[in-house]
Coordinates of C-alpha atoms (C1' of nucleotides) in Angstrom, one line a residue:
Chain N
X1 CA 40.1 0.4 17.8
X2 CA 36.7 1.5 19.5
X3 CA 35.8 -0.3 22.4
X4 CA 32.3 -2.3 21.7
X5 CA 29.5 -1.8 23.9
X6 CA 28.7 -5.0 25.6
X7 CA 24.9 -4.2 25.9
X8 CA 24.1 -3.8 22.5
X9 CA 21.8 -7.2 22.2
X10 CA 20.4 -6.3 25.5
X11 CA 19.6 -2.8 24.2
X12 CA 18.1 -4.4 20.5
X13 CA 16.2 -7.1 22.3
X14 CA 14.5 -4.1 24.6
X15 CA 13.8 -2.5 21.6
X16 CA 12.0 -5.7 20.2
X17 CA 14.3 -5.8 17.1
X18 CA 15.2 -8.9 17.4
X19 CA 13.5 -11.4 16.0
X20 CA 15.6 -14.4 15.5
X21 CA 19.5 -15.4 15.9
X22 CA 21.3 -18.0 15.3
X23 CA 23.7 -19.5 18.8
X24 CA 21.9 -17.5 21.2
X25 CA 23.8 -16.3 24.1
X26 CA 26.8 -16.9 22.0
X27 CA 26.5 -14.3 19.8
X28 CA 25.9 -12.5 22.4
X29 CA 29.5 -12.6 24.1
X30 CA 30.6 -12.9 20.8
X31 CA 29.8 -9.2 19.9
X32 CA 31.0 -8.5 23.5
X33 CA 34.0 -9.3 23.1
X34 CA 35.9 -7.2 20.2
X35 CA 34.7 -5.2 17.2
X36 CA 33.3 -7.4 14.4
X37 CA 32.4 -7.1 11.1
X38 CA 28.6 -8.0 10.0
X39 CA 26.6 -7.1 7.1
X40 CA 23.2 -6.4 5.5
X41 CA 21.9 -6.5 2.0
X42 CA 19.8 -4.0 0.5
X43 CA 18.6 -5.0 -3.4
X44 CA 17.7 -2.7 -5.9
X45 CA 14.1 -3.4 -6.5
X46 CA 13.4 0.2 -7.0
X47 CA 15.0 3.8 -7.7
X48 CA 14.5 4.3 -4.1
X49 CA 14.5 2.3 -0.1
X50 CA 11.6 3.1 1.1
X51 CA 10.9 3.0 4.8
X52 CA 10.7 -0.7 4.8
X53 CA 14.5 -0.8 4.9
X54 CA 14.7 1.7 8.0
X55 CA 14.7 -0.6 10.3
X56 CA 17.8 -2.8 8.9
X57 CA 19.2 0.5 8.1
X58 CA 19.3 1.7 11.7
X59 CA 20.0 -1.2 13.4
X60 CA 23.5 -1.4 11.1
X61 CA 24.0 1.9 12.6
X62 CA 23.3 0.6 15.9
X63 CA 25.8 -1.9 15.6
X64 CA 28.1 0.9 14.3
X65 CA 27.5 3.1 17.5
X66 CA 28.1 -0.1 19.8
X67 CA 31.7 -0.4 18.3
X68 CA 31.3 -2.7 15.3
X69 CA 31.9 -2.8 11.7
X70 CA 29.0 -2.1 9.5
X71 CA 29.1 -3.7 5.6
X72 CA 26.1 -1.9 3.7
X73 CA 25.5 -4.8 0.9
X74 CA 23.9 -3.5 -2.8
X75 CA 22.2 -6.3 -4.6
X76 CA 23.4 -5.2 -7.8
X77 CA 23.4 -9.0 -8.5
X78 CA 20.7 -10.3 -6.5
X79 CA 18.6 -7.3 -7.9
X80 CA 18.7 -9.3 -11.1
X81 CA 17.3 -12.5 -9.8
X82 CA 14.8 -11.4 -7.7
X83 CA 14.0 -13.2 -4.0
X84 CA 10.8 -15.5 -4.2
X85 CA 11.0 -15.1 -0.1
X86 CA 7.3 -15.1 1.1
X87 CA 6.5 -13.3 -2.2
X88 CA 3.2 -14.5 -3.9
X89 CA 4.3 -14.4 -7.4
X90 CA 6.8 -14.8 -9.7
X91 CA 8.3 -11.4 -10.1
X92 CA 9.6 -9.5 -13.5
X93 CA 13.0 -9.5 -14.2
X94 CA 14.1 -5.9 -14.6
X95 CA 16.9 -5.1 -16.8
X96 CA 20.2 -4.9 -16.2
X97 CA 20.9 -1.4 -17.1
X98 CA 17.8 -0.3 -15.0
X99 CA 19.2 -2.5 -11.6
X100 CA 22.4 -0.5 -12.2
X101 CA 20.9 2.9 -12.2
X102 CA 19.2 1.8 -9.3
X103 CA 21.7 0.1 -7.3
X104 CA 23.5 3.8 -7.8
X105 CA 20.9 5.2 -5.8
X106 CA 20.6 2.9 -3.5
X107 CA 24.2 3.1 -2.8
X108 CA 23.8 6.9 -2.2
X109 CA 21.1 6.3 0.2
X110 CA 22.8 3.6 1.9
X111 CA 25.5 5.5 2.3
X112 CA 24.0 8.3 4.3
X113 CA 22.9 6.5 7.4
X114 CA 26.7 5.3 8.6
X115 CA 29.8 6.5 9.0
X116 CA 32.6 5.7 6.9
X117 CA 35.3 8.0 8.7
X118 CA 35.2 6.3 11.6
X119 CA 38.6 5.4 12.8
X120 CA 38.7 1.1 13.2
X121 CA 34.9 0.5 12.5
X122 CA 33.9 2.7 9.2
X123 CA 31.5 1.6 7.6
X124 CA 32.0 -0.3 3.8
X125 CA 29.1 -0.6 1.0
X126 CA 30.0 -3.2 -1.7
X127 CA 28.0 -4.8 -4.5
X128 CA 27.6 -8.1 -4.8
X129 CA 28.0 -8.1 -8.1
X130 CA 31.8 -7.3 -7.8
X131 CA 32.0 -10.7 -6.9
X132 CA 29.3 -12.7 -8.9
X133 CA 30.0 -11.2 -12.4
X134 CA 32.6 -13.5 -14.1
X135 CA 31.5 -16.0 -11.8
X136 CA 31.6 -19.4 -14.0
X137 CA 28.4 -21.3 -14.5
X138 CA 30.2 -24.6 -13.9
X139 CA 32.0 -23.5 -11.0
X140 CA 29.1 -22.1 -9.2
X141 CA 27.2 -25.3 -9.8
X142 CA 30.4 -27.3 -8.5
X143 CA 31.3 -25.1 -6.0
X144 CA 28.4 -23.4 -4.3
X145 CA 25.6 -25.9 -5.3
X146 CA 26.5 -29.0 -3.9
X147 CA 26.6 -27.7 -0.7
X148 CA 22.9 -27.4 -0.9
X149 CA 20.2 -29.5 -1.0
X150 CA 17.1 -29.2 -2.9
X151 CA 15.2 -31.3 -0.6
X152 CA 16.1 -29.2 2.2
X153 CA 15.7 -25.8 -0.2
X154 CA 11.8 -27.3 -1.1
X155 CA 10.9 -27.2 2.7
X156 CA 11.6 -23.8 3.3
X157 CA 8.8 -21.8 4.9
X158 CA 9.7 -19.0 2.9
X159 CA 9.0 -20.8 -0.8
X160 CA 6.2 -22.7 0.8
X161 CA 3.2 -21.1 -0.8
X162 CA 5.2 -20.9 -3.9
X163 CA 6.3 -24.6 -4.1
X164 CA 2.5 -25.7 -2.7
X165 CA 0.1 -23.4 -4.0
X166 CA -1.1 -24.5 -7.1
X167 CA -1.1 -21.9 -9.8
X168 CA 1.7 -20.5 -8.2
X169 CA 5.2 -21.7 -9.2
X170 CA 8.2 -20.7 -8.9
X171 CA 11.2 -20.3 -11.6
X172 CA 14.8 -22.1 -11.5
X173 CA 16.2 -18.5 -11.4
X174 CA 14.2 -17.2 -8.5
X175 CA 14.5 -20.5 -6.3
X176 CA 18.1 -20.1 -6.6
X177 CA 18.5 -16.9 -5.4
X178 CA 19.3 -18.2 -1.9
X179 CA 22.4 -19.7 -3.5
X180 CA 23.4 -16.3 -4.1
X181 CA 23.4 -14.7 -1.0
X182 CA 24.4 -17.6 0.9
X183 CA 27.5 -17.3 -1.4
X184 CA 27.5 -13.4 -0.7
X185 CA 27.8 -14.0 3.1
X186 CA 30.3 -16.9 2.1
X187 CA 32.7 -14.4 0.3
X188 CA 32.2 -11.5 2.7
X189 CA 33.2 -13.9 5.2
X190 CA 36.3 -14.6 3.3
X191 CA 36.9 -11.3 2.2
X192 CA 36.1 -8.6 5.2
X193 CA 36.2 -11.4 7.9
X194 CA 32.2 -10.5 8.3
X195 CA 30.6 -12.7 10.5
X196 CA 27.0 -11.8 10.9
X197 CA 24.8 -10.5 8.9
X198 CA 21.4 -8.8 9.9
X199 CA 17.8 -8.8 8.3
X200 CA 14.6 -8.5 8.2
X201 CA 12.9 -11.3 9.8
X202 CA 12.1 -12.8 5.5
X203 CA 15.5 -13.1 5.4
X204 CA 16.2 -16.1 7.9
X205 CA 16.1 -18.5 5.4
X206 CA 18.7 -16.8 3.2
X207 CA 21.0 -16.3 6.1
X208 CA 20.9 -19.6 7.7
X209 CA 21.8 -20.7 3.9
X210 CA 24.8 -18.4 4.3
X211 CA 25.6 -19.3 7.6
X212 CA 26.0 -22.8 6.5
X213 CA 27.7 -22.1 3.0
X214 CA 30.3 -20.3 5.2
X215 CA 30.6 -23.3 7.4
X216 CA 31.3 -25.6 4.9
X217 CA 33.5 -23.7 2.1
X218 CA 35.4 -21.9 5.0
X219 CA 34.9 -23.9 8.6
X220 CA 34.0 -19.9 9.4
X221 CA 31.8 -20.1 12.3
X222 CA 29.7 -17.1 11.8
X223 CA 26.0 -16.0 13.0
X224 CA 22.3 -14.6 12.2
X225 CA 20.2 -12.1 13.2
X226 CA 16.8 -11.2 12.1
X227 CA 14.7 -8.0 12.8
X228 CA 10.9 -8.3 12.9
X229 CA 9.0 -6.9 10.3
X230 CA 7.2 -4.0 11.6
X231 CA 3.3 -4.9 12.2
X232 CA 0.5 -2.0 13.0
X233 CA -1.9 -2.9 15.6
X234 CA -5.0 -2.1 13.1
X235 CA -3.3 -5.3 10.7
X236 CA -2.9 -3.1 8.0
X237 CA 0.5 -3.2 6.3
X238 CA 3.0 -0.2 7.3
X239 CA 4.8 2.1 5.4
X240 CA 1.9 2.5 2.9
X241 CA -0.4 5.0 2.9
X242 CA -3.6 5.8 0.4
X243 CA -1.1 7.8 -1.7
X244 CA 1.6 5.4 -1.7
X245 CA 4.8 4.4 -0.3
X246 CA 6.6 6.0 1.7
X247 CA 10.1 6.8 0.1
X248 CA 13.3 7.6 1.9
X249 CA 14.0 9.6 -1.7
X250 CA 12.9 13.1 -1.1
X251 CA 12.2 13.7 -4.8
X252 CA 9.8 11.0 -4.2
X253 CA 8.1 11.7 -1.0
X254 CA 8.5 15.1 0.4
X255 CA 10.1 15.8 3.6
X256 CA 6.9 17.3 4.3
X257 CA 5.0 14.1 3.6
X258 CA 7.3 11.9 5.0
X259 CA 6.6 14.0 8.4
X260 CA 2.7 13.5 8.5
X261 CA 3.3 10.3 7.8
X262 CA 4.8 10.0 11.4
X263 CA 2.5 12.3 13.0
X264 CA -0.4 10.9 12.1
X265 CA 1.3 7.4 13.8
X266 CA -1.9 5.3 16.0
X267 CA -1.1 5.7 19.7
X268 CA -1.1 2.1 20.0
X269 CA 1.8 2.0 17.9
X270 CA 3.9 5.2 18.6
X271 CA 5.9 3.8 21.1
X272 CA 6.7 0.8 19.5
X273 CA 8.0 3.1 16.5
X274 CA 9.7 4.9 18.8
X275 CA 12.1 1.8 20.0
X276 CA 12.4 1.1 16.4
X277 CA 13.3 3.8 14.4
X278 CA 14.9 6.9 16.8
X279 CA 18.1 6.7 18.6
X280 CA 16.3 7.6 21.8
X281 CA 16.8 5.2 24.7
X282 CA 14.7 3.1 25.8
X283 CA 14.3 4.6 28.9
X284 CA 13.6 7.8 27.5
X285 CA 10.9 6.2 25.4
X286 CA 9.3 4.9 28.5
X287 CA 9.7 8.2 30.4
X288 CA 7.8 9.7 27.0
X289 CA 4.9 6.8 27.5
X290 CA 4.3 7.7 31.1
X291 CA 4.0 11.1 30.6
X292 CA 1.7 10.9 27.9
X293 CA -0.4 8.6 29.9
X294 CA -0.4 10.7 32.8
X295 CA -1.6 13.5 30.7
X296 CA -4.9 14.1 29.0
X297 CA -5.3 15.0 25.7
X298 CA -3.2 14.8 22.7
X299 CA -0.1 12.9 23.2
X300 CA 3.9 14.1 22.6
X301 CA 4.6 11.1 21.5
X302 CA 3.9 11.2 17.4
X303 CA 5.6 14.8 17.7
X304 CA 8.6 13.2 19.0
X305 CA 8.7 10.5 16.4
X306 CA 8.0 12.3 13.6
X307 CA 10.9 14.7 14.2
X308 CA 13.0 12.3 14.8
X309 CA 13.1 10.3 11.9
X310 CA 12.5 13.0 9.8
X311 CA 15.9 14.3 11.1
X312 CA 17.2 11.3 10.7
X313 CA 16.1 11.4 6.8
X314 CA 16.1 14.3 5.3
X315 CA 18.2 16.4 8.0
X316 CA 17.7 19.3 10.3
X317 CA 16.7 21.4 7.1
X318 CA 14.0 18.9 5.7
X319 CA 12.7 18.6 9.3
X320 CA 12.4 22.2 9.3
X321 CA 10.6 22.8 6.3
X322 CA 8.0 20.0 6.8
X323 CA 7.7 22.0 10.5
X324 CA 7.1 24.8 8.6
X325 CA 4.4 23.8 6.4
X326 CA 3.0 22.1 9.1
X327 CA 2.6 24.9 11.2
X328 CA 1.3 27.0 7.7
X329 CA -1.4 24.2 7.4
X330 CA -2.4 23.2 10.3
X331 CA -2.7 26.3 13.0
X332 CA -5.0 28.2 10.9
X333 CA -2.7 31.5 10.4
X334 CA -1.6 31.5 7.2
X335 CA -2.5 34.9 6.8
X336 CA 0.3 35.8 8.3
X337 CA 2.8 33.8 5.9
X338 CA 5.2 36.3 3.5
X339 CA 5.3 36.1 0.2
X340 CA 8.8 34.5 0.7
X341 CA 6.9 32.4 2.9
X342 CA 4.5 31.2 0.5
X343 CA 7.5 30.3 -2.2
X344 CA 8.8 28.3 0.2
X345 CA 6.1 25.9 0.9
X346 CA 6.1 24.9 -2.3
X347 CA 10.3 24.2 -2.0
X348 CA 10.0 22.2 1.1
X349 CA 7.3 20.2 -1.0
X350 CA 3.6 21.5 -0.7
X351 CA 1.9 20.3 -3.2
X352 CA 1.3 23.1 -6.1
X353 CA 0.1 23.5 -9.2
X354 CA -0.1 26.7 -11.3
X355 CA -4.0 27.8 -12.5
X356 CA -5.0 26.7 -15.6
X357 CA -6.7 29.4 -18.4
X358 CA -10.5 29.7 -18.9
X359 CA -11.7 29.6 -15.5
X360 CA -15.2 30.3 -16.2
X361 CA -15.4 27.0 -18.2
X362 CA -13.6 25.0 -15.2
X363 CA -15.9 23.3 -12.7
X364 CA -14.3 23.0 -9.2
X365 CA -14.3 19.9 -9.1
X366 CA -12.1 19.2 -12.0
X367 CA -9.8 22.0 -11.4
X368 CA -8.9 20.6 -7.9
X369 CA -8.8 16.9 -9.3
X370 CA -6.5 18.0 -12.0
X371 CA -4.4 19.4 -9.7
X372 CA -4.2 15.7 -7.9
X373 CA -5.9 16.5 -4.5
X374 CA -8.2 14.0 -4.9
X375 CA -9.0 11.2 -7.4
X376 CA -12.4 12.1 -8.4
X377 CA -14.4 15.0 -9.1
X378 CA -17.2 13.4 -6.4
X379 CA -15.0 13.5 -3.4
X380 CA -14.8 17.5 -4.4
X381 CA -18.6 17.5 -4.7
X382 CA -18.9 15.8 -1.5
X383 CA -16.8 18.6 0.5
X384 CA -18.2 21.5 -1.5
X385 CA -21.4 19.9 -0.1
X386 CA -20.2 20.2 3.6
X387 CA -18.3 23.2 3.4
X388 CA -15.1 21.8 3.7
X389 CA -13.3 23.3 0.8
X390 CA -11.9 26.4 1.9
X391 CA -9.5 28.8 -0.5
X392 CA -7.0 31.3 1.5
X393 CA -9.4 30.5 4.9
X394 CA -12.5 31.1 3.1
X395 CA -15.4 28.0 2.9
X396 CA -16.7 27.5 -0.2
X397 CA -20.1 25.3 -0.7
X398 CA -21.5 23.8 -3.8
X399 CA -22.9 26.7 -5.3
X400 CA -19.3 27.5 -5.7
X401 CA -18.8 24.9 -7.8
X402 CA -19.5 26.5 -11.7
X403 CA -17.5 29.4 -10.2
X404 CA -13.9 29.2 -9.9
X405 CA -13.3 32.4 -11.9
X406 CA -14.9 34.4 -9.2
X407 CA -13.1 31.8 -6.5
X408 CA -10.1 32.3 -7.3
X409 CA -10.3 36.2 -8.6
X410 CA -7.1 37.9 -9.0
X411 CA -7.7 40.2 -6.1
X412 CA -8.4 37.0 -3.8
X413 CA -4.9 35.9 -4.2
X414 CA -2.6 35.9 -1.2
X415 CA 0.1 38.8 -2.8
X416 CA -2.0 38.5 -6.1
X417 CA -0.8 34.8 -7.3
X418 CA -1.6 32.4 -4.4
X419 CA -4.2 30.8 -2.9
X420 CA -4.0 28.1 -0.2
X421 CA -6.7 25.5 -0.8
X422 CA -7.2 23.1 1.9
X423 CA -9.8 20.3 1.2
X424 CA -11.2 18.5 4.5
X425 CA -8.8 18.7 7.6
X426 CA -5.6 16.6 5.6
X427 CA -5.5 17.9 2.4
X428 CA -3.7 21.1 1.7
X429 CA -2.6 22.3 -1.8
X430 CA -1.3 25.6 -3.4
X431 CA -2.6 26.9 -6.7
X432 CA -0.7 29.8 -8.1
X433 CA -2.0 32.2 -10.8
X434 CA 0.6 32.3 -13.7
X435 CA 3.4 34.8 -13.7
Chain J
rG1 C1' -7.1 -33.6 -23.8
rC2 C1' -11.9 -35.1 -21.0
rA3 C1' -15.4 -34.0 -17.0
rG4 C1' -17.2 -30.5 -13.4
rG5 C1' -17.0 -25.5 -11.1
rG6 C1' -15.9 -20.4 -11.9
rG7 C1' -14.4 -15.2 -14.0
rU8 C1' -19.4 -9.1 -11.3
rU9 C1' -17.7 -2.2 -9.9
rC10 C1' -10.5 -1.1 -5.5
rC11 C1' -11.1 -6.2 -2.6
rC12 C1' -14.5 -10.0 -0.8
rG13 C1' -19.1 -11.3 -2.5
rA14 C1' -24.9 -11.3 -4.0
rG15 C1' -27.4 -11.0 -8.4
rU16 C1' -29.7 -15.8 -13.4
rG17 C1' -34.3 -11.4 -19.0
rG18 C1' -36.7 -5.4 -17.4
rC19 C1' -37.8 -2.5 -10.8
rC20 C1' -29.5 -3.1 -12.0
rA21 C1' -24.7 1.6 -12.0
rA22 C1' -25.8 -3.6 -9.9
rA23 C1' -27.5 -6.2 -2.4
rG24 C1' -24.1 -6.8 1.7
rG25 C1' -19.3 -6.4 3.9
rG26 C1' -14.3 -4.4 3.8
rA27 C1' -11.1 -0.5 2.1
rU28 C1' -11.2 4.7 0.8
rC29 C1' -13.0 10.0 1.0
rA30 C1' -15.8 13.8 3.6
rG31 C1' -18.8 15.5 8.0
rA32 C1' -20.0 15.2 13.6
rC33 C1' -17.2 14.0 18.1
rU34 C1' -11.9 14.6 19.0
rG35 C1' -6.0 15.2 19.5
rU36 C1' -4.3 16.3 11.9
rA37 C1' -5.8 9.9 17.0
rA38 C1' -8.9 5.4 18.2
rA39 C1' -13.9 4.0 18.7
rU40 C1' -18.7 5.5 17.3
rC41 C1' -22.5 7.9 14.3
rU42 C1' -23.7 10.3 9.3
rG43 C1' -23.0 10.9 4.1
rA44 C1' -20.4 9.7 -0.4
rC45 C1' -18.3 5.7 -3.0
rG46 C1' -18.2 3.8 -12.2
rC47 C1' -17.3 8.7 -14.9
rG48 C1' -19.5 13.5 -15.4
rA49 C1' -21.1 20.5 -12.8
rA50 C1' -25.3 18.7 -15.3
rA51 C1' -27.8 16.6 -19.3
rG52 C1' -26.0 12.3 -19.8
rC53 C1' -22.3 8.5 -20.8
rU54 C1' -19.5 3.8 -20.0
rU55 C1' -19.5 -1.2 -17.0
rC56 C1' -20.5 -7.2 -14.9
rG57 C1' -13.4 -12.1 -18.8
rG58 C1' -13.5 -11.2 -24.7
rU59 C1' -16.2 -11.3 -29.4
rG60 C1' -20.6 -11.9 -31.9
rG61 C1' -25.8 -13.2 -31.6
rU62 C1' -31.2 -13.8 -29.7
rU63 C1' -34.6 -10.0 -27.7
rC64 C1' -38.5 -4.1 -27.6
rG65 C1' -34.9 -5.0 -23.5
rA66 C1' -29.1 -9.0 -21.3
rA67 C1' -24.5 -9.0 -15.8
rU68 C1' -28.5 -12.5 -16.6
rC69 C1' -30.2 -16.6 -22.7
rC70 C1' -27.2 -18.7 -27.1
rA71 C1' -22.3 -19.5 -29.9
rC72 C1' -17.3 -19.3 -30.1
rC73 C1' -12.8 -17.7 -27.7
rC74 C1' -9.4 -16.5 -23.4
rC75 C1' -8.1 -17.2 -18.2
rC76 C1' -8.6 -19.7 -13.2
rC77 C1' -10.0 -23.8 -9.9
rU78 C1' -11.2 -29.2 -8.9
rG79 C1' -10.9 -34.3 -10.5
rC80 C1' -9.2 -37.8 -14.4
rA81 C1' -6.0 -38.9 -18.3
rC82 C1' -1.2 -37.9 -20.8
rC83 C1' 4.1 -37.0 -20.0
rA84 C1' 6.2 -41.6 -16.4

RNA sequence: GCAGGGGUUCCCGAGUGGCCAAAGGGAUCAGACUGUAAAUCUGACGCGAAAGCUUCGGUGGUUCGAAUCCACCCCCCUGCACCA
């Protein structure tokens, strides 16, 4: 048996990740005092976690690193409920055999982040639905649901706007969904001897349910802990960007993308991040912040973040290809990329697309929107207009635009098939003549 | 079911017969300044290279002409009634 670090709370409430937990100071001791077993539950909702879930993620494999047992939960039975916590709406129900492809993922991803090997604490993932399958109507009702009580269920501040808001509603199914991860905790308590599980801060609800459910089917005494949901000082919502979310699924978001999504990280936030989502300490954080402060210009500190979680992610060979297109794109000497070079952007996840026939016909503007650089052929217009469409380092302007047979002539291409296209300062994309 | 209010371009929100592709704000994109930041300033912002084409919940109608007027329908909100 590992010996458990006694700091770990300290260490999670200097990083600012906790936001609530049940007993205070006991858990506290608690966790000091021998390896324990706790949880988190991670429901299919998609074919992908996206970087929502990082920070419940990490934080299990903080607990792992401090000595503890980490359970990594799949909702392959909550997944087909849905929870109504702080959600506006009623959701659709997906079906069945959907949640279980997903939840196959999920379980994949999931299972990356923590250690199963490790001798006395490796890690578990289970699916609740090993458990809530052939679970009897009757028995549920008798068993589970009389420990709860809709009055107290109807105050929730989590069902709040969906209980008061007229219009709104909110279905049996959905508003029982607490039942059924109370009951989860209930049974891992019974089963793994778990005794906390973690979440974001949406979840307190749910887990005080399980707390409680465990309390009275069991007498288990077992605790809570909350994360904060991650806020950006500008108050718009993270982890979404104009072209989406971010995925932790590489097919979805390249490693590439999932890098500049880091980078481009608002100094006011960056050091927050860093406490969340890197393995740094937090006095290496701080040490980051004063040097930044101290010195002019650009700060380290996105740099830092972004290859950190990107290692993290995708691994020391995703980090190095979104590196490498970065450095392509962004230090202006991409003459000096090899044809190998060039193939391999568009492996580590450049955007490219191959050049259509019957260029004389093509305006720019649809040619680059086809090729999903931007959403409208205006936005092209706009940069032709300013110069800031450039092909292989070379601006093109409006007059340009009727002309993308003479644009991108054979003998402009980069080893005669490519041609880097960058479009204002972000947006880079290869186009590659066909073979 | 009755009475009243409302549904406008990504969002909020003006517009009540032509001057409306539709004010203003937000978001977004591009430019300048920068650090692939923030703030600020500038431009764009239904689609289209253009000519032009398609929008104001839906369908029909009145009119030379409708987001604006009429009819019917759908949806939302606020009261009342019904379920109790």
């Amino acid at each position: 048996m590992s010996s458990v670090d006694g700091n770990l709370i300290q260490d999670l409430q200097a990083r600012g990740l906790i936001a609530q937990m049940t007993g205070d100071d006991a858990l506290e001791s608690y966790l000091a005092d021998g390896s324990r077993t706790l949880y988190c539950g991670f429901d299919p909702t998609a074919d992908s976690l996206h970087i929502g879930s990082l920070v419940p993620l990490l934080t299990l494999k903080r607990f792992q690193l401090a000595g503890h047992k980490p359970i990594a939960l799949v909702g392959g039975a909550t997944g087909l409920i849905g929870d109504p916590s702080f959600k506006a709406q009623e959701r659709k129900l997906n079906t069945p055999d959907v949640v279980a492809s997903w939840v196959g993922k999920i379980r994949d991803q999931v299972s990356r982040f923590i250690d199963f090997d490790l001798p006395g604490n490796g890690a578990e993932v289970v699916n609740n639905l090993d458990w809530t399958a052939n679970l009897n109507v009757l028995d549920f009702l008798r068993d589970v649901g009389k420990h709860f009580s809709v009055n107290n269920m109807i105050n929730k501040e989590s069902v709040k706007q969906r209980i008061d808001r007229e219009g709104a509603g909110i279905s049996f199914t959905e508003f029982t969904y607490m039942l059924l991860q109370s009951y989860d905790f209930s049974e891992l308590y019974k089963r793994n001897d778990c005794t906390l599980q973690i979440g974001g801060s949406d979840q307190w609800g749910n887990i005080v349910g399980g707390v409680d459910l465990t309390r009275k089917m069991h007498g288990g005494h077992v605790f809570g802990l909350t994360l904060p949901l991650v806020t950006k000082s500008d108050g718009t919502k993270f982890g979404k960007t104009e072209s989406g979310t971010i995925w932790l699924d590489a097919a979805k978001t390249s490693p590439y993308a999932f890098y500049q999504f880091w980078l481009n990280t608002a100094d006011a936030d960056v050091y927050k991040f860093l406490r969340y989502f890197t393995f740094l300490s937090v006095e290496e954080i701080a040490s980051i912040e004063a040097e930044d402060q101290a010195a002019q210009g650009r700060p380290q500190a996105q740099g830092v973040l972004a290859r950190e979680v990107t290692r993290l992610i995708h691994g020391e060979e995703g980090l190095e290809a979104a590196e490498r297109i970065t450095h392509a794109m962004f230090s202006g000497s991409f003459s000096d990329l090899s044809e190998a070079d060039l193939e391999q952007l568009a492996l580590d996840g450049l955007p490219c697309t191959e050049l259509p026939e019957g260029l004389e016909q093509i305006p720019m503007t649809s040619l680059l929107t086809d090729a999903g650089m931007v959403k409208a052929g205006r936005e092209v217009k706009d940069a032709l207009g300013r110069q800031a469409v450039w092909v292989n380092g070379e601006a093109k302007g409006a007059e340009d635009n009727m002309k993308a047979h003479e644009v991108f002539a054979a003998d402009k291409a980069l080893y005669g098939r490519f041609y880097l296209v960058k479009l204002g300062k972000k947006k880079n994309h290869l186009l590659k003549r066909s073979a």
